[in-house]
Short mmCIF file of C-alpha atoms in Angstrom, two decimals:
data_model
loop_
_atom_site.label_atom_id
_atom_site.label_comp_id
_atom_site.label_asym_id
_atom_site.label_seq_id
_atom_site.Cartn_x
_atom_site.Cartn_y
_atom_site.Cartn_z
CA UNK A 1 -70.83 16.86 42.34
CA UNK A 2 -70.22 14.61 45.29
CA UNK A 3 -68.13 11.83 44.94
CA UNK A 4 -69.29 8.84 46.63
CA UNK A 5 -66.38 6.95 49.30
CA UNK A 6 -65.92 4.01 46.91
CA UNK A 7 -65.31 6.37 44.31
CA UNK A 8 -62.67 7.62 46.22
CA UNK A 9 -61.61 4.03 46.85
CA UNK A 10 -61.36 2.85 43.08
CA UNK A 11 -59.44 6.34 41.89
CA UNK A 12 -56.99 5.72 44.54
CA UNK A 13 -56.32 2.20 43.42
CA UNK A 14 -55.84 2.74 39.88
CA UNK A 15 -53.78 6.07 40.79
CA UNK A 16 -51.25 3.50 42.80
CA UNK A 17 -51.07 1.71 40.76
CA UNK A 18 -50.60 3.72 37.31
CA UNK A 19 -47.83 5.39 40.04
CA UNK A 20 -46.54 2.19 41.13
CA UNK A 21 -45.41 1.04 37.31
CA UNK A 22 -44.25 4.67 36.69
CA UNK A 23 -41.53 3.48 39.58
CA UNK A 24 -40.58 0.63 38.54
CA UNK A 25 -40.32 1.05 34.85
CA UNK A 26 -39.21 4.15 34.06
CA UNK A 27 -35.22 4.38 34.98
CA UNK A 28 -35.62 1.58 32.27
CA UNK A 29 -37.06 3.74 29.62
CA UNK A 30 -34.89 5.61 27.22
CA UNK A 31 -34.70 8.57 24.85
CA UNK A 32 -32.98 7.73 21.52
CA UNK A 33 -30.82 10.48 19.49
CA UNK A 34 -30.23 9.48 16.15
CA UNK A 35 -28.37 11.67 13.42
CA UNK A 36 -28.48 11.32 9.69
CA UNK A 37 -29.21 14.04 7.70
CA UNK A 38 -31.27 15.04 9.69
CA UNK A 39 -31.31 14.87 13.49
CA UNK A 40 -34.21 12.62 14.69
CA UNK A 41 -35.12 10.90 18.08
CA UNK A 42 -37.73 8.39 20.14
CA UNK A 43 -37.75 6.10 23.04
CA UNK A 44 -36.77 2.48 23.44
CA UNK A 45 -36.17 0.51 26.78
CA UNK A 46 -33.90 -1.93 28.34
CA UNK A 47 -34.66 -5.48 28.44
CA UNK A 48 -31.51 -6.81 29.53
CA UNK A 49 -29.60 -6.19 32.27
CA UNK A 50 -26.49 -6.04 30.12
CA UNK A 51 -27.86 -3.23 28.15
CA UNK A 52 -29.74 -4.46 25.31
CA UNK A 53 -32.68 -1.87 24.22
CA UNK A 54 -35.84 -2.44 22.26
CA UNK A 55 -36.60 0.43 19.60
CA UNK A 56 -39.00 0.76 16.47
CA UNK A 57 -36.68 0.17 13.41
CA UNK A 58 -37.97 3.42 12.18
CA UNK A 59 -36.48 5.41 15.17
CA UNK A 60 -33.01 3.58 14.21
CA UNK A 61 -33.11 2.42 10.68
CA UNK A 62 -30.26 4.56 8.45
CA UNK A 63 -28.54 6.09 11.30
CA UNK A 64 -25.25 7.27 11.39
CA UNK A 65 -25.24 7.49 14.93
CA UNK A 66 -27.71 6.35 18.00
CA UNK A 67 -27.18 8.34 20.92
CA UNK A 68 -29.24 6.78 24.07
CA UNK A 69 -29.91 8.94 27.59
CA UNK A 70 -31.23 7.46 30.46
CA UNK A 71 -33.74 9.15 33.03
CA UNK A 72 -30.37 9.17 35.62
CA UNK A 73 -28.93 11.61 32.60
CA UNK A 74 -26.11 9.60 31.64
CA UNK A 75 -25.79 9.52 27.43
CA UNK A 76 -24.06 6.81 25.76
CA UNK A 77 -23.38 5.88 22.07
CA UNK A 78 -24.96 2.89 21.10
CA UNK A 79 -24.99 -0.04 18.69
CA UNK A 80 -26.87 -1.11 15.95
CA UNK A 81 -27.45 -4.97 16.67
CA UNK A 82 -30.59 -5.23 14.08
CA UNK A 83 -33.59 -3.86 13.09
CA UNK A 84 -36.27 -5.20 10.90
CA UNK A 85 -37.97 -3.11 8.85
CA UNK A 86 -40.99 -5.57 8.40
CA UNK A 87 -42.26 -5.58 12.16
CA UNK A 88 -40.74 -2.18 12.97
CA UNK A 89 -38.39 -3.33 15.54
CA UNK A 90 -35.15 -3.16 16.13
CA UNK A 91 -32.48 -3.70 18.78
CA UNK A 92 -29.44 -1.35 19.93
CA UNK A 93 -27.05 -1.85 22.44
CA UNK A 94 -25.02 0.58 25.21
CA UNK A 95 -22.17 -0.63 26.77
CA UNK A 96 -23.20 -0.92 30.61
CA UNK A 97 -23.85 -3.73 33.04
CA UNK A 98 -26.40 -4.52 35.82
CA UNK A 99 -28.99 -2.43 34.32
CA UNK A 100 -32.80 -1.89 35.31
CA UNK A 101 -34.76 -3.49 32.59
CA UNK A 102 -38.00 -4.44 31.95
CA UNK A 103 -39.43 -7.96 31.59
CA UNK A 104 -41.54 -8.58 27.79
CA UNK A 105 -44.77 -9.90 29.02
CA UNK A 106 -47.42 -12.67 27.27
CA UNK A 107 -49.51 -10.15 25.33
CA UNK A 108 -51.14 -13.45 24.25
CA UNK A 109 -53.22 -13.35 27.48
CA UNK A 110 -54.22 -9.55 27.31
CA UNK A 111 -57.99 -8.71 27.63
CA UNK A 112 -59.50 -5.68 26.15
CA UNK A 113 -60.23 -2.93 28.67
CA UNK A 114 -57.46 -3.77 31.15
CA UNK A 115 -55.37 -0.65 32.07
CA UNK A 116 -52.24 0.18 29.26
CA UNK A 117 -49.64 2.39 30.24
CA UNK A 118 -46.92 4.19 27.91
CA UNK A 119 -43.97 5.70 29.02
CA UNK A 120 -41.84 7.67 26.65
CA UNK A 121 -40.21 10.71 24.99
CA UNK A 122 -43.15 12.57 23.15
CA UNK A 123 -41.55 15.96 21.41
CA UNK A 124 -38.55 15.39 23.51
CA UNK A 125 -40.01 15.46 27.21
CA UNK A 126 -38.17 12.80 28.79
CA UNK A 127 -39.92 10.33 30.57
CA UNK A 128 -44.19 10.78 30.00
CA UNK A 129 -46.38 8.80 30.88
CA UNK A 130 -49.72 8.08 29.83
CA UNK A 131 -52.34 5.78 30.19
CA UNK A 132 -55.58 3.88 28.88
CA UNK A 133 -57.18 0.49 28.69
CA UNK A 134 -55.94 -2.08 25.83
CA UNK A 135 -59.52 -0.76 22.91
CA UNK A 136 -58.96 -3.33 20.66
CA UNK A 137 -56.67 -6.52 20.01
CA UNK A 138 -56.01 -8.54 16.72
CA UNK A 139 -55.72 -5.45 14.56
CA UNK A 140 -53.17 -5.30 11.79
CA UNK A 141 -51.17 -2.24 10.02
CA UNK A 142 -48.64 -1.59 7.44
CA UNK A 143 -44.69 -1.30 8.08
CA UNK A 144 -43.35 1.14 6.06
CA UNK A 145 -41.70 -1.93 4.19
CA UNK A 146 -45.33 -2.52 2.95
CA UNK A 147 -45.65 -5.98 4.90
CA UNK A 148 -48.25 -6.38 6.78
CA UNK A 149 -47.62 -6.58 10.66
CA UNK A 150 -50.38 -8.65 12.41
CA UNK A 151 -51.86 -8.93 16.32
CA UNK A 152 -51.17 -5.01 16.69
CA UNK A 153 -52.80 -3.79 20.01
CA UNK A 154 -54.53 -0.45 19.89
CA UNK A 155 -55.22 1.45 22.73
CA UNK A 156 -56.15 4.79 23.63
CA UNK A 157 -52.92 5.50 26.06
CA UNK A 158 -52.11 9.13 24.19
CA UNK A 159 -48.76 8.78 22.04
CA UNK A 160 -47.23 11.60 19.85
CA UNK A 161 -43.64 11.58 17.89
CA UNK A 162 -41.40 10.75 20.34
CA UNK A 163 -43.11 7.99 22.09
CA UNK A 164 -42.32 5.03 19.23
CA UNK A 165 -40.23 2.19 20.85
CA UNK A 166 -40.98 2.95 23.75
CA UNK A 167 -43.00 0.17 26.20
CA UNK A 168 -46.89 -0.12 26.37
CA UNK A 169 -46.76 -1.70 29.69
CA UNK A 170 -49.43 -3.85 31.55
CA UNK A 171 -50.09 -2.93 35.52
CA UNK A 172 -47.47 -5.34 36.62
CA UNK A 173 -45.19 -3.49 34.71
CA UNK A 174 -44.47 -5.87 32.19
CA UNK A 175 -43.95 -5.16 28.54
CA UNK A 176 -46.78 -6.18 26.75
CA UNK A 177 -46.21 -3.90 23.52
CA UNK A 178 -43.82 -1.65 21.48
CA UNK A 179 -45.46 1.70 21.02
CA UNK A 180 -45.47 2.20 17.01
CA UNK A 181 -47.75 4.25 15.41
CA UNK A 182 -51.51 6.74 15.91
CA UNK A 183 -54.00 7.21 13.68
CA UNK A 184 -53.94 10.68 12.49
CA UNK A 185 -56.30 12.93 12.74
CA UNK A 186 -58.13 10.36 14.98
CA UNK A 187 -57.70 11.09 18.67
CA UNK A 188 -57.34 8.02 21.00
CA UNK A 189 -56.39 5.63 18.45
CA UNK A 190 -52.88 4.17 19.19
CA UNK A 191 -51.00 1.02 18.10
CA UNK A 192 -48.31 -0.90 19.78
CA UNK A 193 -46.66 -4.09 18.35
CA UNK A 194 -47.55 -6.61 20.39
CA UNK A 195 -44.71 -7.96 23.02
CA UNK A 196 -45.00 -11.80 21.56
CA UNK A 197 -43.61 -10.75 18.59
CA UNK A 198 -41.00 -8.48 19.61
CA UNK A 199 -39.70 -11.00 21.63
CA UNK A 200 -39.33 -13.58 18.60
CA UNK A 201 -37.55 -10.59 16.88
CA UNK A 202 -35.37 -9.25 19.53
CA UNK A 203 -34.14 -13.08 20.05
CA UNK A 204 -33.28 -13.20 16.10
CA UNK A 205 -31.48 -10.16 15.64
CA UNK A 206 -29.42 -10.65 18.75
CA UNK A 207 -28.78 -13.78 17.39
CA UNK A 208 -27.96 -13.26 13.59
CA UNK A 209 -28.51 -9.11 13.30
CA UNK A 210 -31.37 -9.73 10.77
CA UNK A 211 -34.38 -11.86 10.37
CA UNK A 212 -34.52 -14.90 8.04
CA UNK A 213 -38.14 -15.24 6.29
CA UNK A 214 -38.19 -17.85 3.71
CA UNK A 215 -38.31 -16.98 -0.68
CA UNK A 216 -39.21 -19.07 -3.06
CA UNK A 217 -38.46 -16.22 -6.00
CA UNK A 218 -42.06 -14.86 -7.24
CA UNK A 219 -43.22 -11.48 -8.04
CA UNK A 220 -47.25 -11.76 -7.47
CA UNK A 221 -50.66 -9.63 -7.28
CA UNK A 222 -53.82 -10.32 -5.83
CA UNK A 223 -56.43 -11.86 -7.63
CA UNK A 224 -60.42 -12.82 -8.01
CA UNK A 225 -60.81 -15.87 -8.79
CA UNK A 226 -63.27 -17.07 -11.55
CA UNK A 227 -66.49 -16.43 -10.00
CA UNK A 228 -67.36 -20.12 -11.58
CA UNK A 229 -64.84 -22.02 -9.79
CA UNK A 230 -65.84 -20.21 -6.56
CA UNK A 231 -69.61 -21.12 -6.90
CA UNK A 232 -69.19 -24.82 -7.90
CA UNK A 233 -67.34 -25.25 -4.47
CA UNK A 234 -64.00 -25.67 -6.26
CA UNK A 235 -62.13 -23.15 -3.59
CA UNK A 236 -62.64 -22.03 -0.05
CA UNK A 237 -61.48 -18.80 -0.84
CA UNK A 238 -62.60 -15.73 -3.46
CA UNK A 239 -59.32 -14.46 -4.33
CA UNK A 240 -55.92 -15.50 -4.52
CA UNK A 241 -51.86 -14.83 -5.06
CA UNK A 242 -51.30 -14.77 -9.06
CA UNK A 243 -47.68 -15.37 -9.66
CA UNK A 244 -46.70 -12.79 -12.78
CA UNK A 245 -43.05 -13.07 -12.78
CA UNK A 246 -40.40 -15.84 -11.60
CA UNK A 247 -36.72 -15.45 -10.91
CA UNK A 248 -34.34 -17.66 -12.52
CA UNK A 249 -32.86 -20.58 -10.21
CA UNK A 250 -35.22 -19.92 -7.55
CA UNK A 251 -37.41 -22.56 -5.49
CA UNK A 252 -40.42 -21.31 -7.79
CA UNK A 253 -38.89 -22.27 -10.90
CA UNK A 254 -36.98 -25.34 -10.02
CA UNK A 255 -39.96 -27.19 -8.11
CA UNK A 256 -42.34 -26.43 -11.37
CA UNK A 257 -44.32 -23.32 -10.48
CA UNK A 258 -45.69 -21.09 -13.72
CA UNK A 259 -46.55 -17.63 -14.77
CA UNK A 260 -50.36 -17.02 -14.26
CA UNK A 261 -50.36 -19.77 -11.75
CA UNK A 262 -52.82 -18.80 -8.67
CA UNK A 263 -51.91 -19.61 -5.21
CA UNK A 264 -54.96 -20.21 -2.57
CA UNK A 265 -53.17 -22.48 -0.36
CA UNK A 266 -50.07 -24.01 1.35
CA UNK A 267 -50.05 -26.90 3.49
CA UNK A 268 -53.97 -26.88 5.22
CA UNK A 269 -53.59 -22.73 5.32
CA UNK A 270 -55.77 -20.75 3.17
CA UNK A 271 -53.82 -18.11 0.86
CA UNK A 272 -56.27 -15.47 -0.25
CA UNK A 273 -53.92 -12.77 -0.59
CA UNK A 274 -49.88 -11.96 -0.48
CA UNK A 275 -49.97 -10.89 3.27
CA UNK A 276 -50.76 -14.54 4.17
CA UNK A 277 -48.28 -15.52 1.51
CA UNK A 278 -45.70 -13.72 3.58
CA UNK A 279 -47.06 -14.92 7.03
CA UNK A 280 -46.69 -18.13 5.97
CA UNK A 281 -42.98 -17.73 4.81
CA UNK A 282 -41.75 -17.34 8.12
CA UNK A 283 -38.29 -19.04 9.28
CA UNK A 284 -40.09 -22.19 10.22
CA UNK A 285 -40.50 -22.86 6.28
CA UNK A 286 -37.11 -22.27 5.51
CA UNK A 287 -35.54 -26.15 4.22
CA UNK A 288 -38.94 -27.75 4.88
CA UNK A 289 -41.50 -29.01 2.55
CA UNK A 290 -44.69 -27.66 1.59
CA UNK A 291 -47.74 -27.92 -0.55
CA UNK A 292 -48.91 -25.07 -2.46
CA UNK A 293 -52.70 -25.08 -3.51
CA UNK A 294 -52.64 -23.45 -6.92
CA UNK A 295 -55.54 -22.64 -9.63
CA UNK A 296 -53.65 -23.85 -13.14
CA UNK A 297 -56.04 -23.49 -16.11
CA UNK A 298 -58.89 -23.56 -14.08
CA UNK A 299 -57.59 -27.04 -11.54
CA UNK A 300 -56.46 -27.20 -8.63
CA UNK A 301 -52.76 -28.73 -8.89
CA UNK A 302 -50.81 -29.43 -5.63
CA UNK A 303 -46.85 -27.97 -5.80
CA UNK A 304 -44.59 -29.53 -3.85
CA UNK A 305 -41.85 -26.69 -3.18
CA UNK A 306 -38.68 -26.00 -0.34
CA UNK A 307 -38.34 -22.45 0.34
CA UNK A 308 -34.89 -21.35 1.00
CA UNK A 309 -33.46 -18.53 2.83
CA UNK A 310 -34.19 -15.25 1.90
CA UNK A 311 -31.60 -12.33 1.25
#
């Protein structure tokens, strides 16, 4: 078949510039050795010039020792600055200077169908790249923590083991995800964290090693609500958190909060299950006031409560 001049045209654009991020991004892309029992390994890249690396948390998390090799084939021991189970992210550290690293993007502004490209380690061949359009945005998966991690971009840039941690990069080259996770035995289904979080989180465990969420000491299910209450009006939500268990000296039992209490709301949030419990727990409650929303034999009673740092 024939292919028509502006054909021609358009392939050679988007082959520059897939090509053109491949150059600048890739002496920044790493493979990632880890031992513990077993020997394991996956991709991360620099995003300092002073040789911090971003890396899924399951790549790192347990190690007894990270081993990082650069495109240039130079292999360095690293550190463990963090990692956070509950996004999948972590940072490491090698001890070099004046780096090529790669700038984390606003994946805030991404639009589906613009171009996605992936560069890592898949099965151990260094450097790969791949690439796709951004298929979806807004979607949401489990860590292997069992908290849920939210705004995940999918896209149908091919990964395989190997490529998690490494950068799901927009056509300026910028990060605008962390490569976590396909969908198996779908083909074409991909998820990357998206590059507004793992910036929060890189910032935190550079600062502190961990990430502080806030606890206010409940152990909780999910929960319909009477079908009653929900009819008359009486809730904007169907279901809710239903506290089953509180821990002694916690925020929960000192600011009045009971067994078999139902939580649908804190502050003007909605709470219809623990996921937004947990989203809502985030360091900015930590030491502040809030307002839970909780169904108490069939009332709505308003808990004032302080959430303190969480272990």
């Amino acid at each position: 078949m024939e292919i028509r001049h502006s054909d021609e045209r358009l392939l050679d654009s988007y082959s520059q510039t897939v090509s053109g991020v491949f150059q600048k991004a890739s002496s920044a892309v790493v493979n990632i050795i880890v031992k513990r029992q077993e020997q394991g390994s996956g991709s991360g890249f620099v995003f300092t010039p002073d040789g911090y690396i971003i890396t899924n948390s399951h790549v790192v998390h347990g190690a007894t020792r990270i081993e990082v090799c650069f495109v240039d084939g130079r292999r360095l021991e690293a550190q463990l600055i963090g990692d956070d189970p509950h996004t999948d992210l972590a940072v490491i550290r090698v001890g070099l200077q004046d780096l090529n690293y790669l700038s984390l993007g606003d994946s805030s502004r991404l639009r589906v169908g613009q171009i996605a490209i992936a560069i890592g380690n898949p099965y151990s061949f260094q450097c790969t790249l791949t690439a796709g359009v951004v298929s979806a945005l807004g979607r949401s998966m489990r860590s292997q923590s069992g908290r849920l991690i939210e705004e995940v971009i999918q896209t149908d840039a091919a990964l395989n083991p190997g490529n998690s941690g490494g950068p799901l990069l927009n056509s300026n080259a910028e990060v605008i995800g962390v490569n976590t996770a396909m969908i198996l035995p779908a083909q074409g289904i991909c998820l990357a964290i998206p590059s507004k979080t793992a910036k929060f989180i890189a910032a935190e465990l550079m600062r502190a090693g961990k990430i502080r969420r806030g606890f206010i000491g409940i152990s909780a299910q999910n929960v319909p609500l009477p079908k009653g209450m929900v009819h008359m009006g009486k809730t904007p939500v169907e279901s809710g958190v239903s506290i089953v268990g509180i821990e002694q000296g916690s925020p929960a039992q000192r600011f009045g909060l009971r067994v078999g209490d139902v939580i649908i709301g804190m502050d003007e949030e909605v709470i219809s299950c623990i996921d937004d419990l947990h989203r809502l727990l985030s360091i900015g409650a930590i030491g502040h006031s809030f307002k839970l929303t909780v169904i108490r034999d069939f009332e709505k009673v308003a808990v004032a409560i302080v959430p303190q740092l969480g272990q």
